[in-house]
């Protein structure tokens, strides 16, 4: 199997000032091409150290992808280090230089003299074009005794430029160079909400185990569970066919717990549901800090999600939503009646077909036996559906989880147009 | 100077499935101790490769910090690789084993047999206690010819456990082992909003240049500019004294452009301003997707920030805020009159002392000469202060930048209690 090492160059990375996200992205892309990354290395802006890292990489990996160090300043040493590592002189490429000059001219500026160095390449290398930045990349093949040549790809550290150059030039070049029949790796994710990670694992008959093909991985993030199915095959199409039965098994086993695919969030599914039903929605939330409103604003069109009212104390509740003070006094704000009133009043105020209300978080329970619940409500033209959710103290994900519970209740309502079942998350 | 290499172990890192954030954190902590990180290396769960990486690190760095690979499963190879790298047998520590057993018992479980391996240590190493997880860390000193010994610290990959063990045991051990007088490095950040990065750089008389002590770095993120001052000295106190004049120079040069320190956001400064003035605030926003409301919800107490209304179309504006339809017809929603009306109505509805309104984003300008502006307004008991901001198309940061402009206007009002100057961001 073809192996890789991913190298990131820069003092700002070794010092910890900046987080390297390029190496992870590149490893993921390499995996999709069937190339296995064995090492990541980060080295500072130091010539000798970088030369050694480049040489060592060629000893222990077949494909070496380098990001960073291609700028025009004195501490940008990648091209010099690559040339020195393999005893090549740096040679100027006139076409590349022209292109860099034209990038400056296009912005009405003269090219500074220092940028000339960006048109220097180790003799024998190929140029990787950079349409939007001044640093072209370098593609260099190094002959090795006994084995196939090592292939070095040097790209700028700017993520947008690096990714475009990867897609346009590097990935096709790697695919071309791969021996034998193509092997690609593809993933597909199913997104779940409404049960915990262990619970979901138990519901999947023996799927999450080492060595299974396709494999199934499970991860949790702020109460959303993601199941990632991975298949290896001759083509993207072949991978999809391999994954299909596993995906069907998961959907059959989990039912409603699966809300979406890939990187969908609950608000995207709600947006689709509103659109399909041709309904408008407004939100009244207390405790979730405007999260539900913000997420829906991102996901929905202006004419399906009309807006929201974010409440922060009892007075605001009465003033803005005109929930009666008597109701608050008699029932307290931690009640299903108040959540229902919030939903009804919000629906009227916004003139929406539906309104979703999230009540405030209850205070800590008096004892372990006293149930703590957060109240939601969904108001339609005909009825108000109250809902509760057991309240657990995970302070760091509390807002996000509660906001998701509310969206999940709405998603299920839109999917089935029937009263919601109790939430179990 | 003492140098370091930071190593992260795990297939999930080399494959790109998970992003390594531990190495950056460790490099930052090492820098604070005056230790310079030269390399980061990530290696998969493979014994021979890990052995080589460990040995190579001891050749090129004085302090080697390793995270990951200390779990109880077959692919956790760190302790075995460290032992093999330096020809040490693995020896069981009974006290450590007892502790691991007790962690399981505390949760009402028996310790699985496989966890015994977590109590194995290379002969001659010291144990780094782990109060909350089952993997104790390893502290191993390796004699080197000619130079001082290399020091290996192996910690679990779980960030919370790793960080606690760092603070409790590793950092003190490194400080102890440092030769000569202590050298520490400290940073202090000033946070700015209201001008671009280049503009701010020009306003600072020769501060951002290589070799200056203390040094000043400048970075931009979603229209917020951060100036980071770095000083090296004998102690934290000494560093602070060194940084003081530079911080004063920056504040003097930038004036109001500096809104806060360290990792403060504008909403934190607004929260303090509201608190000091004893005023309550409500928000009406259109276009910024609930961002202003969400940020203020996070930063302010329940009784100073009362809540917000998030509007998504003209109808919602009339229905909820009761802005008159005639006004919308005559002035259009992209007008200072409508922003003013939004602020006034919001203030009345919430019963707040102050209300901040953000109008919708204007449509793309008809021509380059047609000015595009977003309108804000701040309503107080006595007056409404309309504000505009030039509108530029940076789609990916548009919402965040506009939300910050609104918060910045409010911050300046609270700071000076005078009508706001035109925003220049």
mmCIF file of N, CA and C in Angstrom, chain A residues 191-203 218-227 253-254 256-259 401 405 408 411 422-425:
data_model
loop_
_atom_site.group_PDB
_atom_site.id
_atom_site.type_symbol
_atom_site.label_atom_id
_atom_site.label_comp_id
_atom_site.label_asym_id
_atom_site.label_seq_id
_atom_site.Cartn_x
_atom_site.Cartn_y
_atom_site.Cartn_z
ATOM 1 N N UNK A 191 -26.804 10.668 11.135
ATOM 2 C CA UNK A 191 -26.823 11.537 12.303
ATOM 3 C C UNK A 191 -28.042 11.217 13.158
ATOM 4 N N UNK A 192 -27.798 11.054 14.458
ATOM 5 C CA UNK A 192 -28.859 10.611 15.357
ATOM 6 C C UNK A 192 -29.008 11.554 16.545
ATOM 7 N N UNK A 193 -30.221 11.624 17.047
ATOM 8 C CA UNK A 193 -30.483 12.377 18.274
ATOM 9 C C UNK A 193 -31.640 11.740 18.998
ATOM 10 N N UNK A 194 -31.546 11.692 20.324
ATOM 11 C CA UNK A 194 -32.650 11.168 21.118
ATOM 12 C C UNK A 194 -32.245 10.014 22.017
ATOM 13 N N UNK A 195 -31.031 9.554 21.923
ATOM 14 C CA UNK A 195 -30.554 8.512 22.833
ATOM 15 C C UNK A 195 -29.053 8.695 22.985
ATOM 16 N N UNK A 196 -28.505 8.114 24.054
ATOM 17 C CA UNK A 196 -27.084 8.257 24.317
ATOM 18 C C UNK A 196 -26.244 7.312 23.472
ATOM 19 N N UNK A 197 -24.934 7.536 23.469
ATOM 20 C CA UNK A 197 -24.014 6.766 22.629
ATOM 21 C C UNK A 197 -24.048 5.266 22.952
ATOM 22 N N UNK A 198 -23.979 4.939 24.242
ATOM 23 C CA UNK A 198 -23.984 3.518 24.628
ATOM 24 C C UNK A 198 -25.288 2.854 24.231
ATOM 25 N N UNK A 199 -26.373 3.563 24.442
ATOM 26 C CA UNK A 199 -27.693 3.018 24.122
ATOM 27 C C UNK A 199 -27.791 2.702 22.636
ATOM 28 N N UNK A 200 -27.323 3.641 21.810
ATOM 29 C CA UNK A 200 -27.382 3.428 20.364
ATOM 30 C C UNK A 200 -26.482 2.277 19.952
ATOM 31 N N UNK A 201 -25.313 2.176 20.581
ATOM 32 C CA UNK A 201 -24.397 1.075 20.253
ATOM 33 C C UNK A 201 -25.075 -0.263 20.540
ATOM 34 N N UNK A 202 -25.803 -0.328 21.642
ATOM 35 C CA UNK A 202 -26.480 -1.574 22.004
ATOM 36 C C UNK A 202 -27.571 -1.944 21.006
ATOM 37 N N UNK A 203 -28.140 -0.929 20.369
ATOM 38 C CA UNK A 203 -29.246 -1.210 19.441
ATOM 39 C C UNK A 203 -28.744 -1.712 18.081
ATOM 40 N N UNK A 218 -18.641 5.153 15.854
ATOM 41 C CA UNK A 218 -19.659 5.953 16.538
ATOM 42 C C UNK A 218 -18.981 7.045 17.350
ATOM 43 N N UNK A 219 -19.432 8.269 17.198
ATOM 44 C CA UNK A 219 -18.903 9.373 18.008
ATOM 45 C C UNK A 219 -20.061 10.231 18.512
ATOM 46 N N UNK A 220 -19.813 10.930 19.611
ATOM 47 C CA UNK A 220 -20.850 11.793 20.192
ATOM 48 C C UNK A 220 -20.310 13.202 20.318
ATOM 49 N N UNK A 221 -21.170 14.181 20.042
ATOM 50 C CA UNK A 221 -20.769 15.581 20.210
ATOM 51 C C UNK A 221 -21.995 16.393 20.588
ATOM 52 N N UNK A 222 -21.981 16.921 21.802
ATOM 53 C CA UNK A 222 -23.118 17.715 22.291
ATOM 54 C C UNK A 222 -24.449 17.014 22.026
ATOM 55 N N UNK A 223 -24.526 15.768 22.474
ATOM 56 C CA UNK A 223 -25.759 14.975 22.431
ATOM 57 C C UNK A 223 -26.152 14.508 21.038
ATOM 58 N N UNK A 224 -25.419 14.897 20.003
ATOM 59 C CA UNK A 224 -25.679 14.345 18.672
ATOM 60 C C UNK A 224 -24.747 13.151 18.465
ATOM 61 N N UNK A 225 -25.321 12.016 18.055
ATOM 62 C CA UNK A 225 -24.523 10.808 17.825
ATOM 63 C C UNK A 225 -24.331 10.646 16.324
ATOM 64 N N UNK A 226 -23.095 10.432 15.912
ATOM 65 C CA UNK A 226 -22.812 10.238 14.488
ATOM 66 C C UNK A 226 -22.289 8.831 14.259
ATOM 67 N N UNK A 227 -22.928 8.142 13.312
ATOM 68 C CA UNK A 227 -22.469 6.808 12.924
ATOM 69 C C UNK A 227 -21.784 6.939 11.570
ATOM 70 N N UNK A 253 -32.770 -0.415 12.409
ATOM 71 C CA UNK A 253 -32.601 -0.633 13.847
ATOM 72 C C UNK A 253 -32.923 0.614 14.664
ATOM 73 N N UNK A 254 -32.584 1.767 14.143
ATOM 74 C CA UNK A 254 -32.704 2.990 14.947
ATOM 75 C C UNK A 254 -33.971 3.806 14.678
ATOM 76 N N UNK A 256 -36.592 6.397 14.120
ATOM 77 C CA UNK A 256 -36.655 7.839 14.290
ATOM 78 C C UNK A 256 -35.437 8.481 14.902
ATOM 79 N N UNK A 257 -34.599 7.663 15.525
ATOM 80 C CA UNK A 257 -33.406 8.232 16.151
ATOM 81 C C UNK A 257 -32.475 8.832 15.093
ATOM 82 N N UNK A 258 -32.577 8.307 13.855
ATOM 83 C CA UNK A 258 -31.785 8.871 12.755
ATOM 84 C C UNK A 258 -32.524 10.078 12.207
ATOM 85 N N UNK A 259 -31.902 11.240 12.305
ATOM 86 C CA UNK A 259 -32.601 12.437 11.804
ATOM 87 C C UNK A 259 -32.032 12.941 10.489
ATOM 88 N N UNK A 401 -27.924 21.034 24.046
ATOM 89 C CA UNK A 401 -28.737 19.833 24.090
ATOM 90 C C UNK A 401 -30.221 20.156 24.191
ATOM 91 N N UNK A 405 -33.192 19.319 21.636
ATOM 92 C CA UNK A 405 -34.408 18.590 22.013
ATOM 93 C C UNK A 405 -35.637 19.283 21.452
ATOM 94 N N UNK A 408 -35.746 18.737 17.769
ATOM 95 C CA UNK A 408 -36.065 17.347 17.477
ATOM 96 C C UNK A 408 -37.565 17.085 17.601
ATOM 97 N N UNK A 411 -39.064 18.488 14.565
ATOM 98 C CA UNK A 411 -38.763 17.638 13.418
ATOM 99 C C UNK A 411 -39.719 16.451 13.361
ATOM 100 N N UNK A 422 -43.135 11.326 24.081
ATOM 101 C CA UNK A 422 -42.233 11.906 25.073
ATOM 102 C C UNK A 422 -40.795 11.810 24.593
ATOM 103 N N UNK A 423 -40.055 12.844 24.870
ATOM 104 C CA UNK A 423 -38.643 12.842 24.491
ATOM 105 C C UNK A 423 -37.876 11.974 25.478
ATOM 106 N N UNK A 424 -36.937 11.245 24.971
ATOM 107 C CA UNK A 424 -36.186 10.376 25.872
ATOM 108 C C UNK A 424 -34.720 10.784 25.985
ATOM 109 N N UNK A 425 -34.327 11.815 25.300
ATOM 110 C CA UNK A 425 -32.899 12.201 25.324
ATOM 111 C C UNK A 425 -32.505 12.804 26.662
#
